Amino acid sequence: MKPKKPELLAPAGGMEAFVAAVENGADAVYVGARAFSARGYASNFSEKELEEAIDYAHLRGVKVYVTVNTLLKEEEVEDALKLLSCLREIGTDAVIVQDLGLISLAGKYLPDLPLHASTQMTLHNSEGIEFVKKLGIERAVLSRESSLEEIRRIKEKTGTEIEVFIHGALCISYSGQCLLSSLIGGRSGNRGFCAQPCRKKYRLYCEGKPIKTTGSYLLSPKDLNTTSGLGALIEAGIESFKIEGRMKRPEYVAGVVRIYRRLIDRYIENPAKYFVFEEEQETLIQLFNRGFTQGYFFENPRWELMSRENPNNRGVPAGTITGYYRRTNRIRVKLSQPLRLGDGIMVENAGIRPEDKGKIISSMYSGKSPVYSAGAGDIVEIPFDSRVPAGSTIYRTYDKKLMDSLKKECESGNLRPKIPVFIKADIAPGMPVRLEVKDRDSNTITIESEYMVEKAEKQPTSKDRIEKQLSKLGNTLFEASELHVSVEGDVFIPVGQLNELRTKAIEQLENLRISRWKRKPIDTLQFFESEEKADLDAGKPVKEKIPTLPMLSVSVYSLEGLKGALAGGADQVYFGEGLFRRPETAGQKESSAQELDAVFENAVSETQNAGKKIYLITPKVVKDSEMRSVERTFFRVRELGADGIVVSNLGTLNLAKARKIPFIADSPLNIFNSHTFALMLQEGAQMTVISPELTVEELKNIVSYGPAECIVHGRLELMESEHCLTGGLLGDDKGLCNAPCRSGKFALIDEKNYEFPLLMDYECRMHLLNSRSLCMLEYIPEILESGVSSIRIETLGMENPDEIRRVTRAYRNAIDAYIDTGKHGKENCEKLGKGFTTGHYFRGVQ
C-alpha cells in the first residue's frame, strides 16, 4: 500500500514567485496580502492581484492560502475581518491566522472560511491543538521545534491536519514568542517586521568574563533541509510540507519546489528505493544555504543547528585564493567549480568586513585575456576591492546559468503536466452535436452546437476525423485522456463547427474550474461593528472616575524572592520555583521533587499567612511528554490551596479549564486587542496580562472590558529557544551538554555593548532577557488611569531578595500615593538604579 502523498506547499512573495511555484509542481501556494502579513517586507499582493493569483492557481488545480498572521491592534480588527470577507469571496482555500481575536470573529461572521493556525501561534502540544480546533481551526502549522515523535503523538490524539516546514530559514526563538527585534528596534516580528537581530554578532560572557567561541553569530541557525529524512515525514501522515521563503526570489522558489516535487513523487512511487541525486542536493545548496540541518525532527541537533561563522548565504565552495595583486586590485583564484560573468561570489575570511565579502563578477581574466567563463582547475583573476589573504575560500553564492535556466523554464509555461479530460460526443443527423467534457476533479461541461448535423450525401465526416478534431486541445491546459464519440449513420459536420464547439467547451470548463471556488457575499459583516460593540459593552463593568486600588503582583522564582515581595507590599505573587536553573556553589545539588514540594508548601503558607494570593507559574513551552509537570502543578494548587496558576500557552490553558483550575492568562498568549481579551475571559481566565508591545493609549481600548494586568517593571523575556546556547558552545566534543549553565551567570553582549542575560530552564531551553529593565515607576498614574486591574513586577534575573523588596515597596508607595492624592508620588526609577527603559508604553511598534 502506497503512503498518502502530502501536499507540497510553496511560498510566494510576488506574482513571479507565485507562477514559479505553480509551474514547478506545488500543490498549494501561500501568499501574503499587503496588510497583516508576517512577511511585511515582501512585496505581497493587492486584493486584485490575489484574485488573479487564485484564479490562475485554481485553473491549474492548485490551492492558495493567504496569510493574515500578525497580531492586530484594536483599530485594525475591523479591516482585517473585511479582508477575510474579501478573501472568502474570491475563493481563497484557507487563511493562515495568528490573532486569537480575529479567529473568534471569523468563526462567528465567516463560518465557511477555512482557517489554519500559523506557526506564530506557538502550537506545540495536543491540548493547544484541541483548543484551536474548538475555535474552528482546521489545520495547525506546528512549531518548528516539534520532533517527529511529538508530531505523531499530536496527530494520534487530535486527528487534526498538521503542516510542518521542511525547507528554508529557521528562527532561533519559538515563533510568536520573540520580542528581540521589537524591543531593541521597534520592529515587531509579531507584526511582520522582524529586523533579524539574531543574525548579528554577539559575544558570550560568564560572570563578566568573555568566553572564546567558534564564530560570532551565536544566535544564527542554519537552514532546514529534510531531503534525506523526507520518507519518515511522509510515513508520519503529515498533511502538508511547507517550504519557507516568501522573501526569496522566484528562481529560488522554482528550484526548491521542483526538487521537493520530484522527491515526494519518487518516494510515493517506490519507498524502498528512495534516493536523492547528488545534483539535486547541490542545486539546493547553490540556491541558498547557511549550512543545512534537519532541525528537531529526528533528534536535538544541539551545536549542529547553528551557523555561527556566517549568517548569510554560503553558496558552494568555488575555489581557493592563491594571491592578491594590490596594483590591479585582483584576487588570483584556483577554481574547484565553474565561474562565469554574472555569478555572485563571497570570500570567507574573518578579517574582511561583511559588506566587502561579496560581489557580482563583472569581469574575469585568464592571464591577460578577459574571459566569459572558466572551469574547475583553471586559474583566474577577479577584481576585488578588499585585500584577501592567500588560502581563503571563495564561494559561488549566485549561479547565473542556473538562475537564467530556472527563469526561462518558468516563463515557458510548459513545466506543469497537462490536465487529463474525458471527452464524449453524441452525433446524429438532424440533431445538434452534444459534447461533454469532464476533468479529473469531476467538473463537467455539457453543451450543444447551434449547428444541426447533416446527413452525408457524398463524403461523410469519419469518426476518426471527428475524434482528431475534438482532441486537438493545443495550447490549453488540458489533454484528452479518453475520447468516446458516438455517430449514427453517415453524417457531415464542417471542421470549423467541431473546432468552435470544442473551444467553447474548454473555455466553459476553465471558467467552471475557477468559479466553483468563489463564494457568495454574506451580509452579516455589516453588522460587525454594532454587534461586537454591544457584546463587549454588555460585559464592560461600570468604572468610577477615580481609579480603584489595583493589585500589585510580583513574579518570583525562589522562596527568598517571595518573602521579599511580600515584605515590599505585594498583593499577590506568581511563584515559579523550579522553572530555571541556577549556578551551583560547592556542595549544592538540584532539589528533588520532594524538596521542591516542600518549597511550594512553604511558599503557599507564607503567602496565605500574609493574607495575600499566590498563583503557581507554568512554563511557556510544554511538550506532550512534559505535561506531567503541569499536572503536578495542578495537584499542588489543589493540595496546598493556592489560588490558581499562570498559563502561557494554549495547551496549558485548555487543560486548566478542563481540570477546573483557576488561571491567569499571561502575556505570551499575545493579548493584543479587546476581542482576544474577551475570548480569554470567556474561556475562564480570572485575569489577562496584556502584551508588552502595546502603548498606554492602546491599553485603554482593551482593559476597560475586564480584569487586566500589565507588566511595569523588570527584564522582559525576549525569546525562548529550544537551543541551549551554552550547552551547544561549551558541551563536550560530541555536542552533548554537560550543564555548563550551572557554572555561573551567562550573558550575550551585542555589537553596541548591550548585555542580554541568559537563563536556562530545567528542560534545557534558553531564555534571553532584555538588556535593560523596564521601569514605569514614574508613570504609575498614567498606567492606573488606563483602567488596569493589576500591575506586575517581573523579577526574572533579579535574584537578590532585598532588591525585590525595594522594587516592590517603591511601586507599592507609588500606587498608594496616587490613590490617596491623585498625584505622582516621590518614587522614581533613579532610586532603583540606572539604565531603565519604558519599553513600548510610549513608542509602540510597527
Short mmCIF file of N, CA, C and O in Angstrom, two decimals, residues 306-370:
data_model
loop_
_atom_site.label_atom_id
_atom_site.label_comp_id
_atom_site.label_asym_id
_atom_site.label_seq_id
_atom_site.Cartn_x
_atom_site.Cartn_y
_atom_site.Cartn_z
N MET A 306 23.53 25.40 14.46
CA MET A 306 23.90 26.80 14.30
C MET A 306 24.88 27.06 13.16
O MET A 306 25.74 26.24 12.84
N SER A 307 24.75 28.27 12.59
CA SER A 307 25.66 28.76 11.56
C SER A 307 26.39 29.96 12.15
O SER A 307 26.11 31.11 11.82
N ARG A 308 27.33 29.70 13.03
CA ARG A 308 27.92 30.77 13.84
C ARG A 308 28.98 31.59 13.10
O ARG A 308 29.28 32.70 13.51
N GLU A 309 29.53 31.04 12.03
CA GLU A 309 30.62 31.75 11.36
C GLU A 309 30.14 32.63 10.21
O GLU A 309 30.86 33.51 9.75
N ASN A 310 28.91 32.39 9.73
CA ASN A 310 28.39 33.19 8.62
C ASN A 310 26.87 33.15 8.66
O ASN A 310 26.28 32.08 8.52
N PRO A 311 26.22 34.32 8.83
CA PRO A 311 24.76 34.33 8.90
C PRO A 311 24.09 34.47 7.54
O PRO A 311 22.88 34.54 7.45
N ASN A 312 24.90 34.52 6.48
CA ASN A 312 24.37 34.76 5.14
C ASN A 312 24.51 33.52 4.26
O ASN A 312 25.06 32.50 4.67
N ASN A 313 24.05 33.65 3.05
CA ASN A 313 24.12 32.55 2.09
C ASN A 313 25.57 32.16 1.83
O ASN A 313 26.40 33.00 1.49
N ARG A 314 25.87 30.87 1.98
CA ARG A 314 27.22 30.38 1.75
C ARG A 314 27.47 29.99 0.30
O ARG A 314 28.61 29.94 -0.15
N GLY A 315 26.40 29.62 -0.42
CA GLY A 315 26.59 29.09 -1.76
C GLY A 315 27.38 27.80 -1.74
O GLY A 315 27.27 27.00 -0.80
N VAL A 316 28.22 27.62 -2.75
CA VAL A 316 29.06 26.42 -2.82
C VAL A 316 30.52 26.84 -2.93
O VAL A 316 30.85 27.85 -3.57
N PRO A 317 31.45 26.08 -2.33
CA PRO A 317 32.88 26.40 -2.48
C PRO A 317 33.27 26.38 -3.95
O PRO A 317 32.97 25.41 -4.66
N ALA A 318 33.92 27.43 -4.41
CA ALA A 318 34.24 27.52 -5.84
C ALA A 318 35.73 27.60 -6.11
O ALA A 318 36.15 27.53 -7.27
N GLY A 319 36.55 27.74 -5.08
CA GLY A 319 37.99 27.79 -5.32
C GLY A 319 38.75 28.33 -4.13
O GLY A 319 38.17 28.71 -3.11
N THR A 320 40.06 28.38 -4.28
CA THR A 320 40.96 28.87 -3.23
C THR A 320 41.77 30.04 -3.75
O THR A 320 42.31 29.99 -4.87
N ILE A 321 41.86 31.09 -2.95
CA ILE A 321 42.62 32.28 -3.34
C ILE A 321 44.11 31.99 -3.15
O ILE A 321 44.55 31.59 -2.07
N THR A 322 44.86 32.19 -4.21
CA THR A 322 46.31 31.93 -4.14
C THR A 322 47.12 33.22 -4.07
O THR A 322 48.33 33.17 -3.83
N GLY A 323 46.47 34.36 -4.28
CA GLY A 323 47.22 35.61 -4.18
C GLY A 323 46.32 36.81 -4.40
O GLY A 323 45.17 36.69 -4.86
N TYR A 324 46.85 37.99 -4.01
CA TYR A 324 46.12 39.24 -4.21
C TYR A 324 47.09 40.27 -4.81
O TYR A 324 48.21 40.46 -4.30
N TYR A 325 46.67 40.92 -5.89
CA TYR A 325 47.50 41.89 -6.56
C TYR A 325 46.99 43.30 -6.23
O TYR A 325 45.94 43.73 -6.72
N ARG A 326 47.78 43.99 -5.41
CA ARG A 326 47.34 45.31 -4.95
C ARG A 326 47.28 46.30 -6.11
O ARG A 326 46.40 47.17 -6.15
N ARG A 327 48.21 46.20 -7.07
CA ARG A 327 48.27 47.17 -8.16
C ARG A 327 47.01 47.13 -9.01
O ARG A 327 46.51 48.18 -9.44
N THR A 328 46.46 45.94 -9.23
CA THR A 328 45.25 45.81 -10.07
C THR A 328 44.00 45.53 -9.25
O THR A 328 42.90 45.44 -9.81
N ASN A 329 44.17 45.39 -7.92
CA ASN A 329 43.03 45.03 -7.04
C ASN A 329 42.31 43.78 -7.55
O ASN A 329 41.10 43.76 -7.73
N ARG A 330 43.13 42.72 -7.77
CA ARG A 330 42.55 41.46 -8.22
C ARG A 330 42.95 40.33 -7.28
O ARG A 330 44.04 40.34 -6.72
N ILE A 331 42.04 39.38 -7.13
CA ILE A 331 42.38 38.14 -6.43
C ILE A 331 42.68 37.08 -7.49
O ILE A 331 42.08 37.05 -8.56
N ARG A 332 43.65 36.25 -7.18
CA ARG A 332 44.01 35.13 -8.05
C ARG A 332 43.41 33.87 -7.44
O ARG A 332 43.64 33.59 -6.25
N VAL A 333 42.60 33.15 -8.22
CA VAL A 333 41.82 32.03 -7.67
C VAL A 333 42.05 30.77 -8.50
O VAL A 333 41.98 30.81 -9.74
N LYS A 334 42.31 29.68 -7.80
CA LYS A 334 42.30 28.37 -8.45
C LYS A 334 40.91 27.78 -8.22
O LYS A 334 40.49 27.55 -7.08
N LEU A 335 40.19 27.53 -9.32
CA LEU A 335 38.78 27.16 -9.23
C LEU A 335 38.57 25.67 -8.98
O LEU A 335 39.30 24.82 -9.53
N SER A 336 37.57 25.38 -8.16
CA SER A 336 37.11 24.00 -7.98
C SER A 336 35.71 23.82 -8.55
O SER A 336 35.19 22.70 -8.63
N GLN A 337 35.09 24.94 -8.95
CA GLN A 337 33.76 24.95 -9.59
C GLN A 337 33.81 25.96 -10.73
O GLN A 337 34.58 26.93 -10.68
N PRO A 338 32.99 25.78 -11.75
CA PRO A 338 32.96 26.77 -12.83
C PRO A 338 32.49 28.13 -12.32
O PRO A 338 31.66 28.22 -11.42
N LEU A 339 33.02 29.19 -12.92
CA LEU A 339 32.55 30.56 -12.68
C LEU A 339 32.36 31.24 -14.02
O LEU A 339 33.08 30.96 -14.98
N ARG A 340 31.39 32.15 -14.08
CA ARG A 340 31.14 32.92 -15.31
C ARG A 340 30.73 34.33 -14.93
O ARG A 340 30.36 34.60 -13.78
N LEU A 341 30.78 35.22 -15.88
CA LEU A 341 30.35 36.59 -15.63
C LEU A 341 28.89 36.59 -15.19
O LEU A 341 28.06 35.86 -15.75
N GLY A 342 28.59 37.42 -14.20
CA GLY A 342 27.23 37.47 -13.66
C GLY A 342 27.03 36.61 -12.44
O GLY A 342 26.03 36.76 -11.73
N ASP A 343 27.99 35.70 -12.17
CA ASP A 343 27.91 34.90 -10.95
C ASP A 343 28.19 35.79 -9.73
O ASP A 343 28.93 36.77 -9.82
N GLY A 344 27.62 35.42 -8.59
CA GLY A 344 27.92 36.10 -7.35
C GLY A 344 28.94 35.30 -6.57
O GLY A 344 28.89 34.06 -6.54
N ILE A 345 29.90 35.99 -5.94
CA ILE A 345 30.91 35.30 -5.13
C ILE A 345 31.00 35.95 -3.76
O ILE A 345 30.63 37.10 -3.56
N MET A 346 31.52 35.15 -2.82
CA MET A 346 31.73 35.62 -1.46
C MET A 346 33.01 35.01 -0.94
O MET A 346 33.29 33.83 -1.18
N VAL A 347 33.81 35.80 -0.27
CA VAL A 347 35.06 35.32 0.30
C VAL A 347 34.86 35.08 1.79
O VAL A 347 34.38 35.96 2.52
N GLU A 348 35.19 33.90 2.24
CA GLU A 348 35.05 33.55 3.65
C GLU A 348 36.37 33.81 4.36
O GLU A 348 37.33 33.06 4.24
N ASN A 349 36.40 34.92 5.09
CA ASN A 349 37.59 35.24 5.88
C ASN A 349 37.18 36.20 6.98
O ASN A 349 36.55 37.23 6.72
N ALA A 350 37.53 35.87 8.20
CA ALA A 350 37.08 36.65 9.36
C ALA A 350 37.63 38.07 9.35
O ALA A 350 37.07 38.97 9.98
N GLY A 351 38.73 38.31 8.61
CA GLY A 351 39.33 39.64 8.63
C GLY A 351 38.67 40.64 7.70
O GLY A 351 39.04 41.81 7.69
N ILE A 352 37.72 40.20 6.90
CA ILE A 352 37.08 41.09 5.93
C ILE A 352 35.75 41.58 6.48
O ILE A 352 34.98 40.81 7.05
N ARG A 353 35.47 42.86 6.29
CA ARG A 353 34.18 43.39 6.72
C ARG A 353 33.06 42.69 5.95
O ARG A 353 33.21 42.41 4.76
N PRO A 354 31.91 42.41 6.60
CA PRO A 354 30.81 41.71 5.93
C PRO A 354 30.40 42.36 4.62
O PRO A 354 30.12 41.68 3.63
N GLU A 355 30.35 43.71 4.59
CA GLU A 355 29.91 44.40 3.38
C GLU A 355 30.92 44.29 2.24
O GLU A 355 30.60 44.59 1.08
N ASP A 356 32.15 43.86 2.53
CA ASP A 356 33.18 43.75 1.50
C ASP A 356 33.41 42.31 1.04
O ASP A 356 34.26 42.06 0.17
N LYS A 357 32.67 41.37 1.60
CA LYS A 357 32.95 39.97 1.33
C LYS A 357 32.41 39.49 -0.02
O LYS A 357 32.94 38.55 -0.60
N GLY A 358 31.32 40.11 -0.50
CA GLY A 358 30.68 39.57 -1.69
C GLY A 358 30.60 40.56 -2.83
O GLY A 358 30.70 41.78 -2.65
N LYS A 359 30.41 40.03 -4.06
CA LYS A 359 30.25 40.88 -5.24
C LYS A 359 29.74 40.02 -6.40
O LYS A 359 29.75 38.79 -6.35
N ILE A 360 29.24 40.70 -7.43
CA ILE A 360 28.88 40.05 -8.69
C ILE A 360 30.07 40.19 -9.65
O ILE A 360 30.65 41.27 -9.79
N ILE A 361 30.45 39.08 -10.30
CA ILE A 361 31.60 39.11 -11.21
C ILE A 361 31.21 39.85 -12.49
O ILE A 361 30.34 39.41 -13.25
N SER A 362 31.85 40.99 -12.71
CA SER A 362 31.59 41.76 -13.93
C SER A 362 32.73 41.60 -14.94
O SER A 362 32.57 41.92 -16.12
N SER A 363 33.87 41.14 -14.46
CA SER A 363 35.00 40.86 -15.36
C SER A 363 35.87 39.79 -14.74
O SER A 363 35.92 39.64 -13.50
N MET A 364 36.55 39.02 -15.60
CA MET A 364 37.38 37.91 -15.12
C MET A 364 38.47 37.68 -16.18
O MET A 364 38.23 37.86 -17.38
N TYR A 365 39.66 37.30 -15.70
CA TYR A 365 40.80 37.22 -16.60
C TYR A 365 41.53 35.89 -16.45
O TYR A 365 41.69 35.37 -15.34
N SER A 366 41.95 35.38 -17.59
CA SER A 366 42.86 34.24 -17.61
C SER A 366 44.16 34.74 -18.22
O SER A 366 44.21 35.05 -19.42
N GLY A 367 45.19 34.89 -17.37
CA GLY A 367 46.39 35.58 -17.82
C GLY A 367 46.04 37.04 -18.04
O GLY A 367 45.45 37.69 -17.19
N LYS A 368 46.32 37.55 -19.24
CA LYS A 368 45.98 38.94 -19.54
C LYS A 368 44.68 39.08 -20.31
O LYS A 368 44.23 40.18 -20.59
N SER A 369 44.09 37.94 -20.66
CA SER A 369 42.91 37.97 -21.53
C SER A 369 41.63 37.90 -20.72
O SER A 369 41.49 37.07 -19.80
N PRO A 370 40.66 38.76 -21.05
CA PRO A 370 39.36 38.66 -20.40
C PRO A 370 38.63 37.40 -20.88
O PRO A 370 38.74 37.02 -22.04
#
